[in-house]
Amino acid sequence: MPEGDTIHRAAVNLAAALVGRTIVRSDFRVPRLATSDIAGEPVDEVLSVGKHLLMRCGRWTIHSHAGMDGLWHILRPGERAPVAVHTIRVVLEAEGADGSRVQVVGSSLPVLELLPRERDGEAVAHLGPDLLSPSWSDADAAEAARRLRATGAPVGVALLDQTAMAGVGNVYRGELCFLRGVHPATPIDRVEVEPLVALARRLLVANRDRTERTFTGDARRGRRTWVYGRGGQPCLRCGTRIRDAQLGLEDGMLRQVQWCPRCQPEP
């Protein structure tokens, strides 16, 4: 599931493939961008901000959000993206000074925008401090803690609020609650928020360069998470059966969340 670490890694890989090259073909497959063409624009920078990705190309910025299933694919000449054609939202081909070419494909992207570069900050202005920001500071940590408290929501809801702290998704939410020993329904004002923010930052940094993230230190399949995706299975710490339920969000959406009833007592 794409979360802050996944998008960070995508940005690093896309930057390595594209920066310094020039777009020679662009094919946007969403209605509002169907006639857009950025051929001739240089690729200057690719960066992540929380779960958002910004690809800065000359006068323009391609802004995307991966949602639940979005992916970016880097392809060699003649290679096809390993996804159904109808899921492709954008195809970009770029050429280097030596004439070599690379193609990237964005698939299943629920958000895809082409913005004037001078205004691309507006796309991410609503976000809280980015946990994977290279300039992360004590001030960012304090602001994230303040914003989490201000949500007034259960901790399992507050952690998914990107306006409080950017980069945490459903996987990290469940694992953070387990590692801090708090039930997801615990009111945020009953949680030690500062250690939670510090742990979120530490976990995202630890996983940002891994192809398969792990929260347990064990890279084996089925052993990488403490609770996420393990509903009905024994807790790796105490053996109690992991519970699985839905927790509501302010946007009306429900997200599955898992917890250990012994390690994370109900509030």
mmCIF file of C-alpha atoms in Angstrom:
data_model
loop_
_atom_site.group_PDB
_atom_site.id
_atom_site.type_symbol
_atom_site.label_atom_id
_atom_site.label_comp_id
_atom_site.label_asym_id
_atom_site.label_seq_id
_atom_site.Cartn_x
_atom_site.Cartn_y
_atom_site.Cartn_z
ATOM 1 C CA MET A 1 0.000 0.000 0.000
ATOM 2 C CA PRO A 2 1.576 3.335 -1.030
ATOM 3 C CA GLU A 3 2.445 5.419 2.029
ATOM 4 C CA GLY A 4 5.110 8.041 2.647
ATOM 5 C CA ASP A 5 8.020 5.614 2.338
ATOM 6 C CA THR A 6 6.727 4.139 -0.943
ATOM 7 C CA ILE A 7 6.220 7.546 -2.530
ATOM 8 C CA HIS A 8 9.629 8.723 -1.323
ATOM 9 C CA ARG A 9 11.248 5.694 -2.966
ATOM 10 C CA ALA A 10 9.252 6.286 -6.173
ATOM 11 C CA ALA A 11 10.467 9.904 -6.271
ATOM 12 C CA VAL A 12 14.101 8.829 -5.819
ATOM 13 C CA ASN A 13 13.830 6.232 -8.597
ATOM 14 C CA LEU A 14 11.989 8.570 -10.976
ATOM 15 C CA ALA A 15 14.544 11.313 -10.350
ATOM 16 C CA ALA A 16 17.394 8.917 -11.155
ATOM 17 C CA ALA A 17 15.692 7.932 -14.417
ATOM 18 C CA LEU A 18 14.427 11.330 -15.587
ATOM 19 C CA VAL A 19 16.287 14.324 -14.148
ATOM 20 C CA GLY A 20 18.589 15.850 -16.767
ATOM 21 C CA ARG A 21 16.516 14.477 -19.636
ATOM 22 C CA THR A 22 13.943 16.253 -21.788
ATOM 23 C CA ILE A 23 10.358 15.132 -22.298
ATOM 24 C CA VAL A 24 9.929 14.125 -25.945
ATOM 25 C CA ARG A 25 6.438 12.629 -25.634
ATOM 26 C CA SER A 26 3.623 13.036 -23.137
ATOM 27 C CA ASP A 27 0.326 11.188 -23.195
ATOM 28 C CA PHE A 28 -2.139 12.164 -20.469
ATOM 29 C CA ARG A 29 -5.078 9.757 -20.306
ATOM 30 C CA VAL A 30 -7.453 11.680 -18.082
ATOM 31 C CA PRO A 31 -10.184 13.798 -19.716
ATOM 32 C CA ARG A 32 -9.177 17.213 -18.389
ATOM 33 C CA LEU A 33 -5.566 16.732 -19.549
ATOM 34 C CA ALA A 34 -6.249 14.881 -22.791
ATOM 35 C CA THR A 35 -4.986 17.765 -24.957
ATOM 36 C CA SER A 36 -2.035 18.701 -22.737
ATOM 37 C CA ASP A 37 1.457 18.314 -24.151
ATOM 38 C CA ILE A 38 4.713 19.036 -22.285
ATOM 39 C CA ALA A 39 7.097 17.762 -24.948
ATOM 40 C CA GLY A 40 10.246 19.869 -24.975
ATOM 41 C CA GLU A 41 10.249 20.527 -21.236
ATOM 42 C CA PRO A 42 13.309 19.457 -19.198
ATOM 43 C CA VAL A 43 12.836 17.277 -16.112
ATOM 44 C CA ASP A 44 14.381 19.307 -13.304
ATOM 45 C CA GLU A 45 13.301 17.585 -10.093
ATOM 46 C CA VAL A 46 11.118 14.815 -8.681
ATOM 47 C CA LEU A 47 10.223 14.896 -5.000
ATOM 48 C CA SER A 48 7.719 13.497 -2.540
ATOM 49 C CA VAL A 49 5.734 15.429 0.034
ATOM 50 C CA GLY A 50 3.918 13.015 2.329
ATOM 51 C CA LYS A 51 1.966 10.738 -0.017
ATOM 52 C CA HIS A 52 2.065 13.259 -2.885
ATOM 53 C CA LEU A 53 4.582 13.277 -5.742
ATOM 54 C CA LEU A 54 5.723 16.385 -7.639
ATOM 55 C CA MET A 55 7.524 16.020 -10.978
ATOM 56 C CA ARG A 56 8.864 19.426 -12.002
ATOM 57 C CA CYS A 57 9.338 19.745 -15.754
ATOM 58 C CA GLY A 58 10.370 23.200 -16.922
ATOM 59 C CA ARG A 59 7.323 25.469 -16.681
ATOM 60 C CA TRP A 60 5.081 22.670 -15.398
ATOM 61 C CA THR A 61 4.675 20.310 -12.460
ATOM 62 C CA ILE A 62 2.956 16.950 -12.681
ATOM 63 C CA HIS A 63 1.260 16.398 -9.323
ATOM 64 C CA SER A 64 0.012 12.916 -8.428
ATOM 65 C CA HIS A 65 -1.356 11.038 -5.456
ATOM 66 C CA ALA A 66 -1.225 7.249 -5.471
ATOM 67 C CA GLY A 67 -4.322 6.616 -3.354
ATOM 68 C CA MET A 68 -4.690 2.918 -2.522
ATOM 69 C CA ASP A 69 -3.333 1.378 -5.725
ATOM 70 C CA GLY A 70 -1.400 3.973 -7.715
ATOM 71 C CA LEU A 71 2.036 3.106 -9.097
ATOM 72 C CA TRP A 72 4.773 4.620 -11.231
ATOM 73 C CA HIS A 73 6.684 2.295 -13.580
ATOM 74 C CA ILE A 74 10.090 2.958 -15.165
ATOM 75 C CA LEU A 75 10.487 1.118 -18.468
ATOM 76 C CA ARG A 76 13.273 0.390 -20.890
ATOM 77 C CA PRO A 77 12.658 1.001 -24.627
ATOM 78 C CA GLY A 78 10.191 -1.571 -25.929
ATOM 79 C CA GLU A 79 9.180 -2.724 -22.440
ATOM 80 C CA ARG A 80 5.498 -2.721 -21.472
ATOM 81 C CA ALA A 81 4.092 -1.678 -18.106
ATOM 82 C CA PRO A 82 2.931 -4.706 -16.060
ATOM 83 C CA VAL A 83 -0.587 -3.295 -15.662
ATOM 84 C CA ALA A 84 -3.849 -3.334 -17.581
ATOM 85 C CA VAL A 85 -3.904 -0.674 -20.306
ATOM 86 C CA HIS A 86 -7.140 0.852 -18.997
ATOM 87 C CA THR A 87 -5.436 1.704 -15.676
ATOM 88 C CA ILE A 88 -2.735 3.852 -17.306
ATOM 89 C CA ARG A 89 -3.212 7.565 -16.603
ATOM 90 C CA VAL A 90 -0.028 9.047 -18.082
ATOM 91 C CA VAL A 91 2.886 7.999 -20.284
ATOM 92 C CA LEU A 92 6.041 10.106 -20.457
ATOM 93 C CA GLU A 93 9.061 9.504 -22.665
ATOM 94 C CA ALA A 94 12.275 11.407 -22.002
ATOM 95 C CA GLU A 95 15.567 11.649 -23.877
ATOM 96 C CA GLY A 96 19.047 12.370 -22.566
ATOM 97 C CA ALA A 97 21.808 14.391 -24.191
ATOM 98 C CA ASP A 98 23.327 11.117 -25.436
ATOM 99 C CA GLY A 99 20.125 10.172 -27.234
ATOM 100 C CA SER A 100 19.134 7.444 -24.774
ATOM 101 C CA ARG A 101 15.461 7.274 -23.884
ATOM 102 C CA VAL A 102 13.408 6.157 -20.917
ATOM 103 C CA GLN A 103 9.666 5.821 -20.488
ATOM 104 C CA VAL A 104 7.659 6.161 -17.285
ATOM 105 C CA VAL A 105 4.027 5.166 -16.810
ATOM 106 C CA GLY A 106 1.657 6.219 -14.029
ATOM 107 C CA SER A 107 -1.191 3.773 -13.376
ATOM 108 C CA SER A 108 -4.304 3.812 -11.148
ATOM 109 C CA LEU A 109 -3.551 7.351 -9.960
ATOM 110 C CA PRO A 110 -6.720 8.879 -8.437
ATOM 111 C CA VAL A 111 -5.130 12.340 -8.524
ATOM 112 C CA LEU A 112 -3.213 13.563 -11.576
ATOM 113 C CA GLU A 113 -2.786 17.270 -12.257
ATOM 114 C CA LEU A 114 -0.649 19.440 -14.507
ATOM 115 C CA LEU A 115 0.091 22.660 -12.637
ATOM 116 C CA PRO A 116 2.039 25.820 -13.440
ATOM 117 C CA ARG A 117 5.306 25.271 -11.623
ATOM 118 C CA GLU A 118 5.112 28.519 -9.679
ATOM 119 C CA ARG A 119 1.834 27.314 -8.134
ATOM 120 C CA ASP A 120 2.665 23.689 -7.338
ATOM 121 C CA GLY A 121 3.043 24.455 -3.642
ATOM 122 C CA GLU A 122 -0.713 24.968 -3.493
ATOM 123 C CA ALA A 123 -1.232 21.250 -4.095
ATOM 124 C CA VAL A 124 0.482 20.331 -0.827
ATOM 125 C CA ALA A 125 -0.103 23.467 1.247
ATOM 126 C CA HIS A 126 -2.833 21.750 3.280
ATOM 127 C CA LEU A 127 -0.485 19.035 4.546
ATOM 128 C CA GLY A 128 1.010 18.838 8.004
ATOM 129 C CA PRO A 129 4.769 18.380 8.509
ATOM 130 C CA ASP A 130 6.210 15.776 6.135
ATOM 131 C CA LEU A 131 7.729 12.941 8.169
ATOM 132 C CA LEU A 132 10.301 12.222 5.451
ATOM 133 C CA SER A 133 11.260 15.813 4.766
ATOM 134 C CA PRO A 134 15.067 16.114 4.492
ATOM 135 C CA SER A 135 14.775 19.291 6.576
ATOM 136 C CA TRP A 136 12.724 17.678 9.380
ATOM 137 C CA SER A 137 13.383 19.504 12.643
ATOM 138 C CA ASP A 138 12.332 19.630 16.280
ATOM 139 C CA ALA A 139 9.960 22.435 15.281
ATOM 140 C CA ASP A 140 8.293 20.128 12.742
ATOM 141 C CA ALA A 141 7.901 17.422 15.388
ATOM 142 C CA ALA A 142 6.328 19.895 17.800
ATOM 143 C CA GLU A 143 3.958 21.192 15.120
ATOM 144 C CA ALA A 144 2.914 17.652 14.154
ATOM 145 C CA ALA A 145 2.195 16.856 17.823
ATOM 146 C CA ARG A 146 0.160 20.069 18.178
ATOM 147 C CA ARG A 147 -1.878 19.302 15.073
ATOM 148 C CA LEU A 148 -2.537 15.702 16.121
ATOM 149 C CA ARG A 149 -3.896 16.904 19.477
ATOM 150 C CA ALA A 150 -6.012 19.534 17.721
ATOM 151 C CA THR A 151 -7.886 16.857 15.745
ATOM 152 C CA GLY A 152 -9.686 15.797 18.939
ATOM 153 C CA ALA A 153 -10.131 12.403 17.272
ATOM 154 C CA PRO A 154 -9.296 8.862 18.363
ATOM 155 C CA VAL A 155 -5.615 8.200 17.772
ATOM 156 C CA GLY A 156 -6.409 5.689 15.011
ATOM 157 C CA VAL A 157 -8.250 8.424 13.115
ATOM 158 C CA ALA A 158 -5.843 11.277 13.919
ATOM 159 C CA LEU A 159 -2.862 9.382 12.514
ATOM 160 C CA LEU A 160 -4.504 9.232 9.075
ATOM 161 C CA ASP A 161 -5.169 12.974 9.011
ATOM 162 C CA GLN A 162 -2.627 14.260 6.500
ATOM 163 C CA THR A 163 -3.268 17.843 7.566
ATOM 164 C CA ALA A 164 -1.814 16.932 10.959
ATOM 165 C CA MET A 165 1.190 14.872 9.861
ATOM 166 C CA ALA A 166 1.948 13.764 6.301
ATOM 167 C CA GLY A 167 3.073 10.288 5.301
ATOM 168 C CA VAL A 168 1.227 7.855 7.586
ATOM 169 C CA GLY A 169 -1.313 5.503 6.031
ATOM 170 C CA ASN A 170 -3.286 2.498 7.196
ATOM 171 C CA VAL A 171 -0.300 0.165 7.588
ATOM 172 C CA TYR A 172 1.733 2.587 9.674
ATOM 173 C CA ARG A 173 -1.344 3.602 11.691
ATOM 174 C CA GLY A 174 -1.895 0.067 12.936
ATOM 175 C CA GLU A 175 1.762 -0.629 13.610
ATOM 176 C CA LEU A 176 2.312 2.663 15.435
ATOM 177 C CA CYS A 177 -0.623 2.021 17.751
ATOM 178 C CA PHE A 178 0.656 -1.486 18.535
ATOM 179 C CA LEU A 179 4.222 -0.397 19.189
ATOM 180 C CA ARG A 180 3.020 2.378 21.499
ATOM 181 C CA GLY A 181 0.604 -0.003 23.252
ATOM 182 C CA VAL A 182 -2.495 2.094 22.552
ATOM 183 C CA HIS A 183 -5.864 0.956 21.244
ATOM 184 C CA PRO A 184 -6.780 2.728 17.954
ATOM 185 C CA ALA A 185 -9.984 4.083 19.545
ATOM 186 C CA THR A 186 -8.110 5.804 22.394
ATOM 187 C CA PRO A 187 -8.890 9.557 22.481
ATOM 188 C CA ILE A 188 -5.899 11.533 21.298
ATOM 189 C CA ASP A 189 -5.817 13.568 24.515
ATOM 190 C CA ARG A 190 -5.053 10.349 26.416
ATOM 191 C CA VAL A 191 -2.036 9.507 24.245
ATOM 192 C CA GLU A 192 1.585 10.604 24.624
ATOM 193 C CA VAL A 193 1.763 12.301 21.255
ATOM 194 C CA GLU A 194 5.434 13.361 21.088
ATOM 195 C CA PRO A 195 6.813 9.777 21.303
ATOM 196 C CA LEU A 196 4.238 8.729 18.697
ATOM 197 C CA VAL A 197 5.484 11.380 16.253
ATOM 198 C CA ALA A 198 9.122 10.420 16.909
ATOM 199 C CA LEU A 199 8.358 6.745 16.292
ATOM 200 C CA ALA A 200 6.451 7.521 13.083
ATOM 201 C CA ARG A 201 9.442 9.450 11.750
ATOM 202 C CA ARG A 202 11.879 6.708 12.803
ATOM 203 C CA LEU A 203 9.869 3.918 11.150
ATOM 204 C CA LEU A 204 9.377 5.787 7.890
ATOM 205 C CA VAL A 205 13.075 6.608 7.675
ATOM 206 C CA ALA A 206 13.993 2.983 8.437
ATOM 207 C CA ASN A 207 11.705 1.694 5.670
ATOM 208 C CA ARG A 208 12.152 4.340 2.972
ATOM 209 C CA ASP A 209 14.929 2.439 1.153
ATOM 210 C CA ARG A 210 13.460 -1.050 1.618
ATOM 211 C CA THR A 211 11.533 -2.811 -1.129
ATOM 212 C CA GLU A 212 9.623 -4.743 1.556
ATOM 213 C CA ARG A 213 8.980 -2.697 4.691
ATOM 214 C CA THR A 214 9.222 -4.352 8.092
ATOM 215 C CA PHE A 215 8.123 -3.216 11.542
ATOM 216 C CA THR A 216 9.276 -6.266 13.457
ATOM 217 C CA GLY A 217 12.840 -6.451 12.154
ATOM 218 C CA ASP A 218 11.957 -9.760 10.471
ATOM 219 C CA ALA A 219 11.861 -9.646 6.657
ATOM 220 C CA ARG A 220 10.108 -13.000 6.215
ATOM 221 C CA ARG A 221 6.650 -13.027 4.655
ATOM 222 C CA GLY A 222 3.962 -12.991 7.327
ATOM 223 C CA ARG A 223 6.402 -11.747 9.967
ATOM 224 C CA ARG A 224 6.954 -8.143 8.835
ATOM 225 C CA THR A 225 4.040 -6.565 10.699
ATOM 226 C CA TRP A 226 2.824 -6.895 14.275
ATOM 227 C CA VAL A 227 -0.880 -6.445 13.559
ATOM 228 C CA TYR A 228 -1.555 -5.082 10.063
ATOM 229 C CA GLY A 229 -3.071 -7.770 7.838
ATOM 230 C CA ARG A 230 -2.957 -10.296 10.695
ATOM 231 C CA GLY A 231 -6.565 -10.239 11.881
ATOM 232 C CA GLY A 232 -7.459 -13.559 13.536
ATOM 233 C CA GLN A 233 -3.823 -14.627 13.845
ATOM 234 C CA PRO A 234 -1.891 -14.899 17.130
ATOM 235 C CA CYS A 235 -0.044 -11.812 18.319
ATOM 236 C CA LEU A 236 3.674 -12.207 17.669
ATOM 237 C CA ARG A 237 4.380 -10.814 21.132
ATOM 238 C CA CYS A 238 1.821 -12.465 23.449
ATOM 239 C CA GLY A 239 -0.090 -15.020 21.351
ATOM 240 C CA THR A 240 -3.521 -13.388 21.801
ATOM 241 C CA ARG A 241 -5.709 -13.466 18.693
ATOM 242 C CA ILE A 242 -5.460 -10.188 16.739
ATOM 243 C CA ARG A 243 -8.750 -8.299 16.420
ATOM 244 C CA ASP A 244 -9.898 -6.743 13.156
ATOM 245 C CA ALA A 245 -12.595 -4.083 12.755
ATOM 246 C CA GLN A 246 -13.443 -0.873 10.927
ATOM 247 C CA LEU A 247 -12.810 2.599 12.251
ATOM 248 C CA GLY A 248 -14.646 5.596 10.824
ATOM 249 C CA LEU A 249 -13.009 8.752 9.535
ATOM 250 C CA GLU A 250 -14.326 12.283 9.291
ATOM 251 C CA ASP A 251 -14.708 11.902 5.510
ATOM 252 C CA GLY A 252 -17.201 9.095 6.123
ATOM 253 C CA MET A 253 -14.774 6.416 4.921
ATOM 254 C CA LEU A 254 -14.129 3.280 6.938
ATOM 255 C CA ARG A 255 -10.672 1.744 7.232
ATOM 256 C CA GLN A 256 -9.788 -1.698 8.502
ATOM 257 C CA VAL A 257 -7.662 -1.601 11.611
ATOM 258 C CA GLN A 258 -6.098 -4.410 13.628
ATOM 259 C CA TRP A 259 -4.969 -4.522 17.237
ATOM 260 C CA CYS A 260 -4.018 -6.953 19.998
ATOM 261 C CA PRO A 261 -6.589 -6.809 22.820
ATOM 262 C CA ARG A 262 -3.943 -7.757 25.399
ATOM 263 C CA CYS A 263 -1.081 -5.516 24.244
ATOM 264 C CA GLN A 264 -3.481 -2.656 23.425
ATOM 265 C CA PRO A 265 -6.294 -2.618 26.007
ATOM 266 C CA GLU A 266 -9.509 -0.819 25.101
ATOM 267 C CA PRO A 267 -9.740 2.699 26.532
#
